[in-house]
Coordinates of C-alpha atoms and ligand atoms in Angstrom, one line a residue:
M1 CA -33.5 98.9 16.1
T2 CA -31.9 98.4 12.7
E3 CA -30.5 95.0 11.9
T4 CA -26.9 96.2 12.3
A5 CA -27.7 97.8 15.7
A6 CA -29.4 94.5 16.8
A7 CA -26.4 92.5 15.7
Q8 CA -24.1 94.9 17.5
A9 CA -26.2 94.6 20.7
T10 CA -26.0 90.8 20.6
Q11 CA -22.3 91.0 20.1
E12 CA -21.9 93.4 23.0
A13 CA -24.0 91.1 25.2
A14 CA -21.7 88.2 24.4
S15 CA -18.6 90.2 25.0
L16 CA -19.9 91.4 28.4
E17 CA -20.0 87.7 29.4
L18 CA -23.6 87.4 30.3
T19 CA -25.5 84.4 31.4
D20 CA -29.2 83.6 31.5
G21 CA -31.9 81.8 33.5
F22 CA -31.6 78.7 31.3
H23 CA -27.9 78.3 32.0
L24 CA -28.0 79.2 35.6
L25 CA -30.6 76.6 36.2
I26 CA -28.5 73.9 34.4
D27 CA -25.3 75.0 36.2
A28 CA -27.1 74.9 39.6
L29 CA -28.3 71.4 39.0
K30 CA -24.9 70.2 37.8
L31 CA -23.1 71.8 40.7
N32 CA -25.3 69.6 43.0
D33 CA -24.4 66.4 41.1
I34 CA -27.7 66.2 39.3
N35 CA -26.9 65.1 35.8
T36 CA -30.1 63.5 34.5
I37 CA -33.5 65.0 33.7
Y38 CA -36.7 63.1 33.0
N39 CA -38.5 65.4 30.6
V40 CA -41.4 66.1 28.4
P41 CA -40.6 69.1 26.1
G42 CA -43.0 72.0 25.4
I43 CA -43.6 75.7 26.1
P44 CA -41.7 77.2 28.0
I45 CA -39.1 74.5 28.7
T46 CA -38.3 73.1 25.3
D47 CA -35.0 74.9 25.0
L48 CA -34.1 74.3 28.6
G49 CA -34.0 70.6 27.7
R50 CA -32.0 71.2 24.6
Y51 CA -29.5 73.4 26.4
A52 CA -29.2 70.9 29.3
Q53 CA -28.4 68.2 26.8
A54 CA -25.9 70.5 25.0
Q55 CA -24.3 71.1 28.4
G56 CA -23.7 67.4 28.9
M57 CA -26.7 66.4 31.0
R58 CA -28.6 63.2 30.2
V59 CA -32.1 64.4 29.2
L60 CA -34.6 61.7 28.6
S61 CA -37.8 62.7 26.9
F62 CA -41.0 60.8 27.6
R63 CA -44.4 60.7 25.9
H64 CA -46.3 61.7 29.0
E65 CA -45.2 63.6 32.1
Q66 CA -46.6 61.1 34.6
H67 CA -44.0 58.5 33.4
A68 CA -41.2 61.0 33.4
G69 CA -42.2 61.7 37.0
Y70 CA -42.4 58.1 38.0
A71 CA -38.9 57.7 36.5
A72 CA -37.6 60.6 38.6
A73 CA -39.2 59.2 41.7
A74 CA -37.6 55.7 41.1
A75 CA -34.3 57.4 40.4
G76 CA -34.5 59.1 43.8
F77 CA -35.1 55.8 45.5
L78 CA -32.2 54.1 43.6
T79 CA -29.6 56.8 43.9
K80 CA -30.3 58.7 47.1
K81 CA -30.1 61.9 45.1
P82 CA -33.2 63.9 43.9
G83 CA -34.6 62.5 40.7
V84 CA -35.6 65.5 38.5
C85 CA -38.6 65.6 36.3
M86 CA -39.3 68.6 34.0
T87 CA -42.6 69.5 32.5
V88 CA -44.5 72.3 30.7
S89 CA -47.1 74.5 32.5
A90 CA -50.6 73.6 33.7
P91 CA -51.6 70.3 32.1
G92 CA -48.0 69.0 32.0
F93 CA -47.5 70.1 35.5
L94 CA -50.6 68.4 36.7
N95 CA -49.6 65.2 34.9
G96 CA -46.2 65.4 36.7
L97 CA -47.9 66.2 40.1
T98 CA -49.2 62.6 40.5
A99 CA -45.6 61.4 40.5
L100 CA -44.5 64.1 42.8
A101 CA -47.2 63.1 45.3
H102 CA -46.1 59.5 44.8
A103 CA -42.5 60.3 45.6
T104 CA -43.6 62.3 48.7
T105 CA -45.8 59.5 49.9
N106 CA -43.0 56.9 49.4
C107 CA -40.4 59.2 51.1
W108 CA -38.2 59.4 48.0
P109 CA -36.3 62.5 47.0
M110 CA -37.6 64.1 43.7
I111 CA -37.7 67.6 42.2
L112 CA -40.5 68.5 39.8
I113 CA -39.4 71.5 37.8
S114 CA -42.4 72.9 35.8
G115 CA -42.4 75.9 33.5
S116 CA -45.3 78.3 34.2
S117 CA -47.0 81.2 32.6
E118 CA -46.4 84.9 33.2
R119 CA -47.0 85.8 36.8
E120 CA -48.4 89.3 36.1
V121 CA -51.1 87.7 33.8
V122 CA -51.8 84.6 35.9
D123 CA -52.2 86.4 39.2
L124 CA -54.7 88.9 37.7
Q125 CA -56.5 85.9 36.1
R126 CA -56.4 87.5 32.7
G127 CA -56.5 84.2 31.0
D128 CA -52.9 83.5 30.0
Y129 CA -51.7 80.5 27.9
E130 CA -52.0 77.5 30.3
E131 CA -52.9 79.8 33.2
M132 CA -52.6 78.2 36.6
D133 CA -51.3 79.0 40.1
Q134 CA -49.1 75.9 40.1
L135 CA -47.2 76.7 43.3
A136 CA -50.4 76.8 45.3
I137 CA -51.6 73.5 43.8
A138 CA -48.3 71.7 44.3
R139 CA -47.8 72.7 47.9
P140 CA -50.1 70.2 49.6
H141 CA -48.7 67.3 47.5
A142 CA -45.1 68.1 48.1
K143 CA -42.7 68.1 51.0
A144 CA -41.8 71.7 49.9
A145 CA -42.6 74.0 47.0
Y146 CA -40.7 77.1 45.8
R147 CA -41.0 79.6 43.0
I148 CA -38.0 81.4 41.5
L149 CA -38.7 84.9 40.1
H150 CA -35.2 86.3 39.5
A151 CA -32.1 84.8 37.7
K152 CA -29.9 85.8 40.7
D153 CA -32.1 83.6 42.9
I154 CA -31.8 80.4 40.9
G155 CA -28.8 79.1 42.9
L156 CA -30.8 79.7 46.1
G157 CA -33.9 78.0 44.7
V158 CA -32.1 74.9 43.6
A159 CA -30.2 74.6 46.8
R160 CA -33.5 74.9 48.8
A161 CA -35.0 72.2 46.6
V162 CA -32.1 69.8 46.9
R163 CA -31.9 70.1 50.6
A164 CA -35.6 69.8 51.2
A165 CA -35.8 66.7 49.0
L166 CA -33.0 64.9 50.8
A167 CA -32.8 66.1 54.4
G168 CA -34.6 64.1 57.2
R169 CA -37.5 62.1 55.7
P170 CA -36.9 62.5 51.9
G171 CA -39.8 63.7 49.7
G172 CA -40.9 65.5 46.6
V173 CA -40.2 69.2 46.0
Y174 CA -41.8 71.4 43.5
L175 CA -39.8 74.2 41.8
D176 CA -41.9 76.7 39.8
V177 CA -40.0 78.3 36.9
P178 CA -41.9 81.0 35.1
G179 CA -41.0 81.2 31.4
A180 CA -39.8 84.8 31.8
L181 CA -37.1 83.7 34.3
L182 CA -35.4 81.5 31.8
G183 CA -34.8 84.4 29.4
Q184 CA -33.5 86.8 32.1
V185 CA -29.8 87.7 31.6
M186 CA -27.2 88.8 34.2
D187 CA -23.5 89.1 34.5
A188 CA -21.9 85.7 34.2
V189 CA -19.4 86.1 37.0
E190 CA -22.1 87.4 39.4
G191 CA -24.3 84.5 38.2
E192 CA -21.7 81.9 39.0
K193 CA -21.1 83.4 42.4
S194 CA -24.9 83.1 43.1
L195 CA -24.9 79.3 42.8
I196 CA -24.8 77.2 45.9
K197 CA -23.4 73.7 46.3
V198 CA -25.4 72.1 49.1
V199 CA -23.0 70.8 51.8
D200 CA -23.9 67.6 53.6
P201 CA -27.4 67.2 52.1
N202 CA -27.9 63.8 53.8
P203 CA -26.7 64.6 57.4
A204 CA -26.4 61.7 59.8
S205 CA -29.0 61.7 62.5
V206 CA -27.7 59.8 65.5
P207 CA -30.1 58.5 68.2
G208 CA -29.5 59.5 71.8
A209 CA -27.8 57.0 74.2
D210 CA -30.9 56.7 76.4
A211 CA -33.0 55.8 73.4
V212 CA -30.5 53.1 72.3
A213 CA -30.3 51.6 75.8
R214 CA -34.1 51.5 76.0
A215 CA -34.3 49.7 72.6
V216 CA -31.7 47.2 73.7
D217 CA -33.7 46.5 76.9
V218 CA -36.9 45.9 74.9
L219 CA -35.1 43.7 72.3
S220 CA -33.4 41.6 74.9
A221 CA -36.6 40.9 76.8
A222 CA -38.2 39.4 73.6
R223 CA -38.7 35.6 73.3
K224 CA -40.1 35.6 69.8
P225 CA -38.6 38.6 68.1
L226 CA -39.2 39.7 64.5
I227 CA -37.6 42.4 62.3
I228 CA -39.6 44.1 59.6
I229 CA -37.4 45.8 57.1
G230 CA -38.9 48.5 54.9
K231 CA -37.9 50.4 51.8
G232 CA -36.5 53.2 54.0
A233 CA -33.8 50.8 55.0
A234 CA -33.1 50.0 51.3
Y235 CA -33.0 53.7 50.5
A236 CA -30.5 54.3 53.3
Q237 CA -27.8 52.3 51.4
C238 CA -26.1 50.9 54.4
D239 CA -26.4 47.3 53.2
D240 CA -23.5 45.8 55.1
K241 CA -24.5 47.4 58.4
M242 CA -28.1 46.1 57.9
R243 CA -26.9 42.6 57.4
E244 CA -24.6 42.8 60.4
L245 CA -27.4 44.0 62.6
V246 CA -29.9 41.3 61.5
E247 CA -27.3 38.5 61.7
T248 CA -26.0 39.7 65.1
L249 CA -29.4 39.9 66.6
G250 CA -30.3 36.6 65.0
F251 CA -34.0 37.6 64.6
P252 CA -36.2 36.3 61.8
Y253 CA -37.0 39.1 59.4
L254 CA -39.8 40.0 57.0
P255 CA -38.8 42.3 54.1
M256 CA -41.4 44.7 52.8
S257 CA -41.7 44.4 49.0
M258 CA -39.1 47.0 48.0
A259 CA -36.8 45.9 50.9
K260 CA -36.6 42.4 49.4
G261 CA -33.0 41.6 48.5
L262 CA -31.5 44.0 51.1
L263 CA -30.5 40.7 52.6
P264 CA -31.1 37.9 50.1
D265 CA -34.6 36.4 50.2
T266 CA -32.9 33.0 50.5
H267 CA -31.2 34.0 53.8
E268 CA -31.8 31.5 56.6
L269 CA -33.4 34.3 58.7
C270 CA -35.8 35.4 56.0
A271 CA -39.3 34.6 57.2
S272 CA -41.3 35.7 54.1
A273 CA -42.6 32.2 53.5
A274 CA -43.7 32.1 57.2
R275 CA -45.4 35.5 57.2
S276 CA -48.6 34.4 58.9
L277 CA -46.7 32.6 61.6
V278 CA -44.3 35.4 62.5
L279 CA -46.9 38.2 62.4
K280 CA -49.2 36.2 64.7
E281 CA -46.7 34.7 67.1
S282 CA -44.0 37.3 67.6
D283 CA -43.9 39.1 70.9
C284 CA -41.6 42.0 69.8
V285 CA -41.2 43.7 66.4
L286 CA -38.2 45.8 65.4
L287 CA -39.4 48.0 62.5
I288 CA -36.5 49.4 60.4
G289 CA -37.5 52.0 57.8
A290 CA -41.0 50.6 57.6
R291 CA -44.3 52.2 58.5
L292 CA -47.1 50.5 60.3
N293 CA -49.5 51.7 57.6
W294 CA -52.2 49.9 55.6
L295 CA -49.5 47.6 54.1
L296 CA -49.0 46.1 57.6
S297 CA -52.7 46.4 58.5
H298 CA -51.7 49.2 60.9
G299 CA -50.1 46.6 63.2
E300 CA -53.4 44.9 64.4
G301 CA -56.1 42.5 63.3
R302 CA -55.5 40.7 60.0
G303 CA -53.1 38.1 61.3
W304 CA -51.3 40.2 63.9
G305 CA -52.5 38.1 66.8
E306 CA -53.8 39.4 70.1
K307 CA -54.0 43.2 70.4
G308 CA -51.4 44.5 72.8
G309 CA -49.5 41.2 72.6
K310 CA -46.4 42.8 71.0
S311 CA -43.8 45.4 72.0
F312 CA -42.5 47.6 69.1
V313 CA -39.1 49.1 68.6
Q314 CA -39.0 51.4 65.6
I315 CA -36.1 52.9 63.7
D316 CA -37.2 55.9 61.6
I317 CA -35.8 59.3 60.6
E318 CA -39.1 60.9 61.2
A319 CA -40.0 61.4 64.8
T320 CA -43.8 61.9 64.1
E321 CA -44.0 58.4 62.6
M322 CA -43.8 57.0 66.1
D323 CA -47.1 55.9 67.7
S324 CA -48.9 56.6 64.5
N325 CA -50.6 53.3 64.7
Q326 CA -49.4 51.3 67.7
P327 CA -47.6 52.4 70.8
I328 CA -43.9 52.3 70.2
A329 CA -42.1 51.1 73.4
A330 CA -38.7 52.1 72.1
P331 CA -38.5 54.8 69.4
L332 CA -35.1 55.1 67.8
I333 CA -35.1 58.3 65.8
G334 CA -32.3 58.7 63.3
D335 CA -31.1 57.4 60.0
V336 CA -30.9 53.6 59.6
E337 CA -27.1 53.5 59.4
S338 CA -26.6 55.6 62.6
C339 CA -29.3 53.6 64.5
A340 CA -27.9 50.3 63.4
T341 CA -24.4 51.3 64.3
A342 CA -25.5 52.6 67.7
L343 CA -27.5 49.3 68.4
L344 CA -24.5 47.2 67.4
D345 CA -22.1 49.2 69.6
A346 CA -24.5 49.0 72.5
I347 CA -24.9 45.3 72.5
G348 CA -21.2 44.7 71.8
G349 CA -20.0 41.1 72.0
N350 CA -22.6 39.9 74.5
W351 CA -25.8 39.3 72.7
K352 CA -27.9 36.3 73.3
K353 CA -29.7 35.2 70.1
P354 CA -33.3 34.1 70.4
D355 CA -34.0 30.5 71.4
E356 CA -33.8 27.9 68.7
S357 CA -37.4 26.9 69.6
W358 CA -38.5 30.1 67.9
T359 CA -36.0 30.5 65.0
G360 CA -36.2 26.7 64.3
A361 CA -40.0 26.8 64.2
V362 CA -39.9 29.7 61.8
R363 CA -37.3 28.1 59.6
A364 CA -39.3 24.8 59.5
K365 CA -42.4 26.7 58.4
V366 CA -40.4 28.5 55.6
V367 CA -38.9 25.3 54.3
G368 CA -42.2 23.5 54.4
N369 CA -44.0 26.3 52.5
V370 CA -41.3 26.7 49.9
E371 CA -41.4 22.9 49.3
K372 CA -45.2 23.0 49.0
M373 CA -45.1 25.7 46.4
A374 CA -42.3 24.3 44.3
P375 CA -44.3 21.9 42.0
R376 CA -46.7 24.7 41.1
L377 CA -43.8 26.7 39.7
Q378 CA -42.8 24.0 37.3
N379 CA -45.7 23.1 35.1
N380 CA -45.6 23.8 31.4
N381 CA -49.3 24.1 30.8
S382 CA -50.8 26.3 28.1
P383 CA -52.1 28.9 28.7
M384 CA -50.0 29.6 31.8
D385 CA -51.2 30.5 35.3
Y386 CA -49.4 33.0 37.5
H387 CA -47.3 30.3 39.2
S388 CA -46.0 28.6 36.0
A389 CA -45.0 32.0 34.5
L390 CA -43.5 33.4 37.7
G391 CA -41.6 30.1 38.2
V392 CA -39.7 31.1 35.1
V393 CA -39.2 34.7 36.2
K394 CA -37.9 33.4 39.6
Q395 CA -35.2 31.3 38.0
A396 CA -34.2 34.1 35.6
I397 CA -33.7 36.5 38.5
A398 CA -31.8 33.8 40.4
D399 CA -29.5 33.3 37.4
H400 CA -29.1 37.0 36.9
P401 CA -29.3 38.6 40.3
D402 CA -28.2 42.1 39.2
T403 CA -31.4 42.4 37.1
I404 CA -33.8 45.0 38.4
L405 CA -37.3 43.6 38.7
V406 CA -40.0 46.2 38.1
N407 CA -43.4 44.8 39.1
E408 CA -47.0 46.1 39.0
G409 CA -50.5 44.8 38.5
A410 CA -52.9 43.1 40.9
N411 CA -52.3 39.3 40.7
A412 CA -49.1 40.0 38.7
L413 CA -47.8 42.1 41.6
D414 CA -49.0 40.0 44.6
Q415 CA -47.9 36.7 43.2
A416 CA -44.5 37.9 42.0
R417 CA -43.8 39.6 45.3
S418 CA -44.2 36.2 47.1
I419 CA -42.8 33.9 44.4
V420 CA -39.8 35.8 42.9
D421 CA -36.8 35.9 45.3
I422 CA -34.6 39.0 45.1
H423 CA -31.0 38.5 45.9
K424 CA -29.4 42.0 46.1
P425 CA -30.4 45.4 47.5
R426 CA -32.6 47.8 45.5
K427 CA -33.3 45.3 42.8
R428 CA -37.1 45.5 43.0
L429 CA -39.2 48.5 42.1
D430 CA -43.0 48.3 42.5
V431 CA -46.2 50.2 43.0
G432 CA -45.1 51.6 46.4
T433 CA -47.1 52.9 49.3
W434 CA -50.1 54.0 47.2
G435 CA -50.2 50.9 45.1
I436 CA -50.2 53.0 41.9
M437 CA -50.8 51.3 38.5
G438 CA -48.7 52.7 35.7
I439 CA -45.3 53.1 37.4
G440 CA -43.9 50.3 35.3
M441 CA -42.4 51.9 32.2
G442 CA -41.1 55.0 34.0
S443 CA -39.5 52.9 36.7
A444 CA -38.0 50.6 34.1
V445 CA -36.4 53.5 32.2
A446 CA -35.0 55.0 35.4
A447 CA -33.6 51.6 36.5
A448 CA -31.8 51.1 33.2
V449 CA -30.6 54.7 33.0
E450 CA -29.4 55.0 36.6
T451 CA -27.7 51.6 36.9
G452 CA -27.0 50.3 33.4
N453 CA -28.3 46.9 34.6
Q454 CA -30.8 44.7 32.7
V455 CA -34.4 45.4 33.7
L456 CA -37.2 42.9 33.8
A457 CA -40.7 44.5 34.1
V458 CA -43.4 42.0 35.1
E459 CA -46.7 43.8 34.3
G460 CA -50.3 42.9 34.5
D461 CA -52.0 43.7 31.2
S462 CA -54.1 46.3 33.0
A463 CA -51.2 48.0 34.7
F464 CA -49.2 48.1 31.5
G465 CA -52.1 50.0 29.8
F466 CA -51.4 53.0 32.0
C467 CA -47.9 53.4 30.7
G468 CA -47.6 51.3 27.5
M469 CA -46.8 54.2 25.1
E470 CA -43.5 54.6 26.9
V471 CA -42.2 51.4 25.1
E472 CA -41.4 54.0 22.4
T473 CA -39.1 55.8 24.9
I474 CA -37.5 52.5 25.8
C475 CA -36.8 51.8 22.1
R476 CA -35.6 55.3 21.4
Y477 CA -33.0 55.2 24.1
K478 CA -32.2 51.5 23.3
L479 CA -32.6 50.5 26.9
P480 CA -32.0 46.9 28.2
V481 CA -35.6 46.5 29.3
C482 CA -37.6 43.3 28.9
V483 CA -41.3 43.7 29.6
V484 CA -43.4 40.6 30.3
I485 CA -47.1 41.2 30.1
M486 CA -49.1 38.8 32.1
N487 CA -52.0 38.9 29.7
N488 CA -55.2 37.4 31.1
N489 CA -57.4 39.7 29.0
G490 CA -58.6 41.9 31.8
I491 CA -58.4 43.6 35.2
Y492 CA -58.1 40.9 37.9
R493 CA -59.6 38.3 35.5
G494 CA -60.4 38.2 31.9
D495 CA -63.6 36.1 32.1
N496 CA -66.0 38.5 33.8
E497 CA -69.4 39.2 32.2
N498 CA -71.6 42.2 31.8
W499 CA -74.2 41.7 34.5
S500 CA -76.9 43.5 32.5
G501 CA -76.6 40.9 29.8
G502 CA -76.0 43.7 27.3
E503 CA -73.5 43.7 24.5
D504 CA -70.8 45.9 26.1
P505 CA -67.9 43.9 27.6
A506 CA -67.7 43.7 31.4
T507 CA -66.1 46.8 33.0
T508 CA -63.0 44.8 33.8
S509 CA -62.5 43.2 30.4
F510 CA -60.1 44.1 27.6
V511 CA -59.9 43.0 23.9
P512 CA -59.3 39.3 24.3
D513 CA -55.9 37.9 23.0
S514 CA -54.4 41.4 22.5
R515 CA -50.9 41.2 20.9
Y516 CA -49.0 43.7 23.1
D517 CA -45.8 42.3 21.6
M518 CA -46.6 44.1 18.3
M519 CA -46.5 47.4 20.1
M520 CA -42.8 46.9 20.8
Q521 CA -42.2 45.7 17.2
A522 CA -43.9 48.9 16.0
F523 CA -41.0 50.9 17.4
G524 CA -38.2 48.6 16.3
G525 CA -38.0 46.5 19.5
V526 CA -38.3 42.7 19.8
G527 CA -41.8 41.2 20.4
A528 CA -42.5 37.7 21.5
H529 CA -45.8 35.9 22.0
V530 CA -45.6 32.9 24.4
T531 CA -48.1 30.5 25.7
N532 CA -46.1 28.2 28.0
A533 CA -43.2 28.3 30.5
D534 CA -40.7 26.8 28.1
E535 CA -41.4 29.6 25.5
L536 CA -41.3 32.3 28.2
R537 CA -37.9 31.0 29.5
Q538 CA -36.5 31.1 26.0
A539 CA -37.8 34.6 25.2
I540 CA -36.4 36.0 28.5
A541 CA -33.0 34.3 27.8
E542 CA -32.9 35.9 24.4
A543 CA -33.8 39.4 25.8
F544 CA -31.1 39.1 28.5
A545 CA -28.5 38.0 26.0
S546 CA -29.2 40.7 23.4
R547 CA -30.1 43.5 25.9
K548 CA -32.5 44.7 23.3
P549 CA -35.9 46.3 24.2
T550 CA -38.2 43.3 24.3
L551 CA -41.9 42.8 25.1
I552 CA -43.1 39.3 25.8
N553 CA -46.8 38.8 25.6
A554 CA -47.3 35.9 28.1
V555 CA -50.7 34.3 27.6
I556 CA -52.3 33.7 31.1
D557 CA -55.5 31.8 31.7
P558 CA -58.3 34.4 31.9
A559 CA -59.7 32.6 34.9
A560 CA -56.4 32.6 36.8
G561 CA -56.6 35.9 38.6
K562 CA -58.3 36.9 41.9
E563 CA -60.4 40.0 42.3
S564 CA -58.0 42.7 43.6
G565 CA -55.2 40.2 44.1
N566 CA -54.5 39.8 47.8
I567 CA -56.3 43.0 48.9
G568 CA -59.9 42.1 48.0
N569 CA -60.8 42.9 51.6
L570 CA -60.4 46.6 50.8
N571 CA -63.4 46.6 48.4
P572 CA -66.5 48.1 50.1
Q573 CA -69.3 45.6 50.7
S574 CA -73.0 46.2 51.1
V575 CA -75.8 43.8 51.9
V576 CA -78.1 45.5 49.4
A577 CA -75.6 45.0 46.6
Q578 CA -75.0 41.4 47.6
A579 CA -78.7 40.7 47.5
R580 CA -79.1 42.3 44.0
Y581 CA -76.0 40.7 42.5
P582 CA -75.6 37.1 43.7
Q583 CA -72.8 36.7 41.1
A584 CA -70.7 39.2 43.1
G585 CA -67.5 37.6 44.4
K586 CA -68.0 34.4 42.4
Ligands
ADP1 P1 -42.4 50.0 53.4 O1 -43.6 50.4 52.5 O2 -41.3 49.3 52.7 O3 -42.9 49.4 54.7 P2 -42.4 52.7 54.2 O4 -42.3 53.6 53.0 O5 -43.7 52.5 54.8 O6 -41.7 51.4 53.8 O7 -41.5 53.3 55.3 C1 -40.2 53.9 55.0 C2 -39.8 54.7 56.2 O8 -38.4 54.9 56.2 C3 -40.5 56.1 56.4 O9 -41.2 56.2 57.6 C4 -39.3 57.0 56.3 O10 -39.4 58.1 57.2 C5 -38.1 56.1 56.7 N1 -36.8 56.5 56.2 C6 -36.5 56.9 55.0 N2 -35.2 57.1 54.8 C7 -34.6 56.8 56.0 C8 -33.3 56.7 56.6 N3 -32.3 57.0 55.8 N4 -33.2 56.4 57.8 C9 -34.2 56.0 58.6 N5 -35.5 56.0 58.2 C10 -35.7 56.4 56.9
MG2 MG1 -54.9 41.2 33.9

């Protein structure tokens, strides 16, 4: 074709009002209220990100797909809409897949859109650029996985992805987008007609009257009842209804870590500080959007009291969750809001709250334990221990309850979870069901972008290492994120030794006295190096006042941590190893 002929063809194409795969994909997402993409550019989706930005979407580019993915997963939890992550083919896709699996495991809605190489070449294994059968690899790690081959099917593909991510138990969805699809053109009017806006993507799921009556029977027979609230209830966004249910029943409750703040942790029915007592002594447990998985020791042993000594009532959207660990006497299958409403309607005005001998004993234990801990949260020693540093964080969150606390690490996680009260719903993001290290910076970006609120990320130095480069992303988008690194020079502790006596550091040690604060300074953010509680308090106050990207390197005693935090019991043990290494566990 001559140059003039080519120019003519382009002009004709424009005058025919054509659209293409790029624009149909963007239009389909926007039509379904998806306006943010967490992205890492590259072949074949570089221009897709540019065009999405040009079309008014917020496109945030990360340095590594895993963190873009964690951001999308956290966005799904916070907004009850699918968080979208976009990656390049094979390696980028695999990097994003960890986050997709994390979203699925946590029951959060997310869509991973990955560009892929040419089907004709990949399927004959001719060795294409970044060749991989991504759809097949994604399927076992996602709630659903789809591939779109034709521009006219983009509307359908996006609608399938949105509904699959949100309906019933939410989860991660993979959407495979071969590069060739993006360049396909079709008539713009036909293209627009092919798009689908998903109607009622979060349908209510109402429990049957017999199931509600059964649950009321079991709950009213309880003498020492307990509620366990999980992150499914936080996700459900029916905060007033949840509070009404808890207060009407009058049961003590334990919030799982990301359900903290659904009712304020300072609520008089909150039993967090009496966890051992209520797990052991309760005779009936109402689970609301919480699974009896490893995080609750499967509902037996480890502090749960005598086996068979409790009856369980469980509210969950997923029927197959019932009896997965303990027999459920009264399953209530439905969404949290519908189930809570049905329970409240069924008990009406005549509910007899549990006896004061139970609630009073729980309350007394809570008050006693809180008082016992208080002095440890107030010392100004240098270096700090976890309690003195987290005492400062606790007060900062109490003074600024809209702050979103992001939290990961071993000791940094376990201690902050029990020390730092959360006062409002969905203000705590952490490592979730898998206990992943490295969710911190992605979650912090999503929290800032989706809510506009100040974010405080309390990170173990090890956990931060999995995602530290994303401080550049935080600086680039000028996000109100303050990162506090609990720097004890290592994993679990910073004072371990190499048991061979050789020169290499111990497997769990890092460069001592690292200055993580300088990483933030390198990208134009604020860095602070603090060694006691007063300095930490001051640095957090400045970060909150300025809303500038800030990283505070908080020097923690290398001997302060515990092996594996509170889950050391999960480490395998062997009598042979114990005989060979008497130092183990010391
Ligand atoms: P946690 O770790 O906080 O205990 P889990 O992730 O184990 O919480 O459990 C969350 C549960 O909530 C899952 O079983 C999921 O099916 C359920 N869930 C999610 N969304 C809803 C909802 N809207 N209504 C009812 N249950 C829900
Ligand atoms: Mg550490």
